[in-house]
Coordinates of N, CA, C and O in Angstrom, one line a residue:
M1244 N 10.5 -28.8 -18.7 CA 11.7 -28.8 -17.9 C 11.9 -27.3 -17.5 O 11.7 -26.4 -18.3
L1245 N 12.2 -27.1 -16.2 CA 12.4 -25.7 -15.7 C 13.9 -25.7 -15.2 O 14.2 -26.5 -14.3
A1246 N 14.7 -24.9 -15.9 CA 16.1 -24.9 -15.5 C 16.6 -23.4 -15.7 O 16.3 -22.8 -16.7
L1247 N 17.3 -22.9 -14.6 CA 17.9 -21.6 -14.7 C 16.9 -20.5 -15.1 O 17.1 -19.7 -16.0
R1248 N 15.7 -20.6 -14.5 CA 14.6 -19.6 -14.8 C 14.1 -19.6 -16.2 O 13.7 -18.6 -16.8
T1249 N 14.3 -20.8 -16.9 CA 13.8 -20.9 -18.3 C 12.9 -22.2 -18.4 O 13.3 -23.3 -18.0
L1250 N 11.7 -22.0 -18.9 CA 10.8 -23.1 -19.1 C 11.0 -23.7 -20.5 O 10.9 -22.9 -21.5
R1251 N 11.3 -25.0 -20.6 CA 11.4 -25.6 -21.9 C 10.5 -26.8 -22.0 O 10.5 -27.6 -21.0
E1252 N 9.8 -26.9 -23.1 CA 9.0 -28.1 -23.3 C 9.9 -29.1 -24.2 O 10.4 -28.6 -25.2
L1253 N 10.0 -30.3 -23.8 CA 10.7 -31.3 -24.5 C 9.8 -32.1 -25.4 O 8.7 -32.4 -25.0
G1254 N 10.3 -32.4 -26.6 CA 9.5 -33.3 -27.5 C 9.2 -32.6 -28.8 O 9.5 -31.4 -29.0
A1255 N 8.7 -33.4 -29.7 CA 8.4 -32.9 -31.1 C 7.3 -31.8 -31.0 O 6.4 -31.9 -30.2
G1256 N 7.5 -30.7 -31.7 CA 6.6 -29.6 -31.8 C 6.6 -28.8 -30.5 O 5.6 -28.0 -30.3
S1257 N 7.6 -28.8 -29.7 CA 7.6 -28.0 -28.5 C 7.8 -26.6 -28.8 O 8.4 -26.2 -29.8
A1258 N 7.3 -25.7 -27.9 CA 7.4 -24.3 -28.1 C 8.9 -23.8 -27.8 O 9.7 -24.5 -27.2
A1259 N 9.1 -22.6 -28.2 CA 10.4 -22.0 -27.9 C 10.6 -21.8 -26.3 O 9.6 -21.7 -25.6
P1260 N 11.8 -21.9 -25.8 CA 12.1 -21.7 -24.4 C 11.5 -20.4 -23.9 O 11.5 -19.4 -24.6
E1261 N 10.9 -20.4 -22.7 CA 10.3 -19.2 -22.2 C 11.1 -18.8 -20.9 O 11.1 -19.5 -19.9
P1262 N 11.7 -17.6 -21.0 CA 12.4 -17.1 -19.8 C 11.4 -16.7 -18.7 O 10.4 -16.1 -19.1
I1263 N 11.6 -17.1 -17.5 CA 10.7 -16.7 -16.4 C 11.3 -15.5 -15.8 O 12.4 -15.5 -15.2
R1264 N 10.7 -14.4 -15.9 CA 11.2 -13.1 -15.6 C 10.9 -12.5 -14.2 O 11.5 -11.6 -13.7
D1265 N 9.8 -13.1 -13.6 CA 9.5 -12.6 -12.2 C 9.0 -13.8 -11.4 O 8.6 -14.8 -11.9
I1266 N 8.9 -13.5 -10.1 CA 8.6 -14.5 -9.1 C 7.1 -14.9 -9.2 O 6.8 -16.1 -9.0
E1267 N 6.2 -14.1 -9.7 CA 4.8 -14.4 -9.9 C 4.7 -15.5 -10.9 O 3.9 -16.4 -10.8
R1268 N 5.3 -15.3 -12.1 CA 5.3 -16.3 -13.1 C 6.0 -17.6 -12.7 O 5.5 -18.7 -13.0
F1269 N 7.0 -17.5 -12.0 CA 7.7 -18.6 -11.4 C 6.8 -19.5 -10.6 O 6.7 -20.7 -10.7
A1270 N 6.1 -18.8 -9.6 CA 5.1 -19.5 -8.8 C 4.0 -20.1 -9.6 O 3.6 -21.3 -9.3
D1271 N 3.5 -19.4 -10.6 CA 2.5 -19.9 -11.5 C 2.9 -21.2 -12.2 O 2.2 -22.2 -12.3
V1272 N 4.1 -21.2 -12.7 CA 4.7 -22.4 -13.4 C 4.8 -23.5 -12.5 O 4.4 -24.7 -12.8
L1273 N 5.4 -23.3 -11.3 CA 5.5 -24.4 -10.3 C 4.2 -25.0 -10.0 O 4.0 -26.2 -9.9
A1274 N 3.2 -24.1 -9.7 CA 1.9 -24.6 -9.2 C 1.1 -25.2 -10.3 O 0.5 -26.3 -10.1
N1275 N 1.0 -24.6 -11.5 CA 0.1 -25.1 -12.5 C 0.7 -26.0 -13.6 O 0.0 -26.8 -14.1
R1276 N 2.0 -25.9 -13.8 CA 2.6 -26.7 -14.8 C 3.2 -28.0 -14.2 O 3.1 -29.1 -14.7
F1277 N 3.8 -27.8 -13.0 CA 4.5 -28.9 -12.4 C 3.7 -29.4 -11.1 O 4.2 -30.3 -10.5
L1278 N 2.6 -28.8 -10.8 CA 1.7 -29.2 -9.8 C 2.4 -29.3 -8.4 O 2.1 -30.1 -7.6
V1279 N 3.3 -28.3 -8.2 CA 4.0 -28.2 -6.9 C 3.0 -27.5 -5.9 O 2.5 -26.4 -6.2
P1280 N 2.6 -28.2 -4.8 CA 1.7 -27.5 -3.9 C 2.4 -26.4 -3.1 O 3.1 -26.7 -2.1
L1281 N 2.3 -25.2 -3.5 CA 3.0 -24.1 -2.9 C 2.6 -23.9 -1.4 O 3.4 -23.4 -0.7
D1282 N 1.4 -24.4 -1.0 CA 1.0 -24.3 0.4 C 1.9 -25.1 1.3 O 2.0 -24.9 2.5
D1283 N 2.6 -26.1 0.7 CA 3.5 -27.0 1.4 C 4.8 -26.4 1.7 O 5.6 -26.9 2.5
L1284 N 5.1 -25.3 1.0 CA 6.4 -24.6 1.2 C 6.3 -23.7 2.5 O 5.3 -23.3 2.9
T1285 N 7.5 -23.4 3.0 CA 7.5 -22.5 4.1 C 7.1 -21.1 3.6 O 7.0 -20.9 2.4
P1286 N 6.7 -20.2 4.5 CA 6.2 -18.9 4.1 C 7.1 -18.2 3.0 O 6.6 -17.5 2.1
D1287 N 8.4 -18.4 3.1 CA 9.3 -17.8 2.1 C 9.9 -18.8 1.1 O 10.8 -18.5 0.4
G1288 N 9.2 -20.0 1.1 CA 9.8 -21.1 0.3 C 9.9 -20.7 -1.2 O 10.9 -21.0 -1.9
C1289 N 8.8 -20.2 -1.8 CA 8.9 -19.8 -3.2 C 9.9 -18.8 -3.5 O 10.7 -18.8 -4.4
A1290 N 10.0 -17.8 -2.6 CA 11.0 -16.7 -2.7 C 12.4 -17.3 -2.6 O 13.3 -16.9 -3.4
R1291 N 12.6 -18.2 -1.7 CA 13.9 -18.9 -1.6 C 14.3 -19.6 -2.9 O 15.4 -19.5 -3.3
L1292 N 13.3 -20.4 -3.4 CA 13.6 -21.1 -4.7 C 13.9 -20.1 -5.8 O 14.8 -20.3 -6.6
W1293 N 13.2 -19.0 -5.9 CA 13.4 -18.0 -6.9 C 14.9 -17.4 -6.8 O 15.6 -17.3 -7.7
R1294 N 15.3 -17.1 -5.5 CA 16.6 -16.6 -5.3 C 17.7 -17.6 -5.7 O 18.7 -17.3 -6.3
R1295 N 17.5 -18.9 -5.3 CA 18.4 -19.9 -5.6 C 18.6 -20.2 -7.1 O 19.7 -20.4 -7.6
T1296 N 17.5 -20.1 -7.9 CA 17.6 -20.2 -9.3 C 18.3 -19.1 -9.9 O 19.0 -19.2 -10.9
G1297 N 18.2 -17.9 -9.3 CA 18.9 -16.7 -9.8 C 20.4 -16.9 -9.5 O 21.2 -16.5 -10.4
E1298 N 20.8 -17.4 -8.4 CA 22.2 -17.7 -8.1 C 22.8 -18.6 -9.1 O 23.9 -18.5 -9.6
Q1299 N 22.0 -19.7 -9.5 CA 22.5 -20.6 -10.4 C 22.7 -20.0 -11.8 O 23.6 -20.3 -12.5
H1300 N 21.7 -19.1 -12.1 CA 21.8 -18.4 -13.4 C 23.0 -17.5 -13.5 O 23.6 -17.4 -14.6
D1301 N 23.5 -17.0 -12.4 CA 24.6 -16.1 -12.4 C 26.0 -16.8 -12.5 O 27.0 -16.2 -12.7
L1302 N 25.9 -18.2 -12.4 CA 27.2 -18.9 -12.4 C 27.8 -18.9 -13.8 O 27.3 -18.8 -14.8

């Protein structure tokens, strides 16, 4: 699960939550963990998602 810039694995034996600290790691997690095709996003799509998760984090 990816919520508020934190990656959490659910289930028995899952690792500690991992804060996502930069947009490069965010894009890597989206593409490789969740198989989001980043090429399908608009040119600023990943950056927009990164900003929006930051806005949620500040709530």
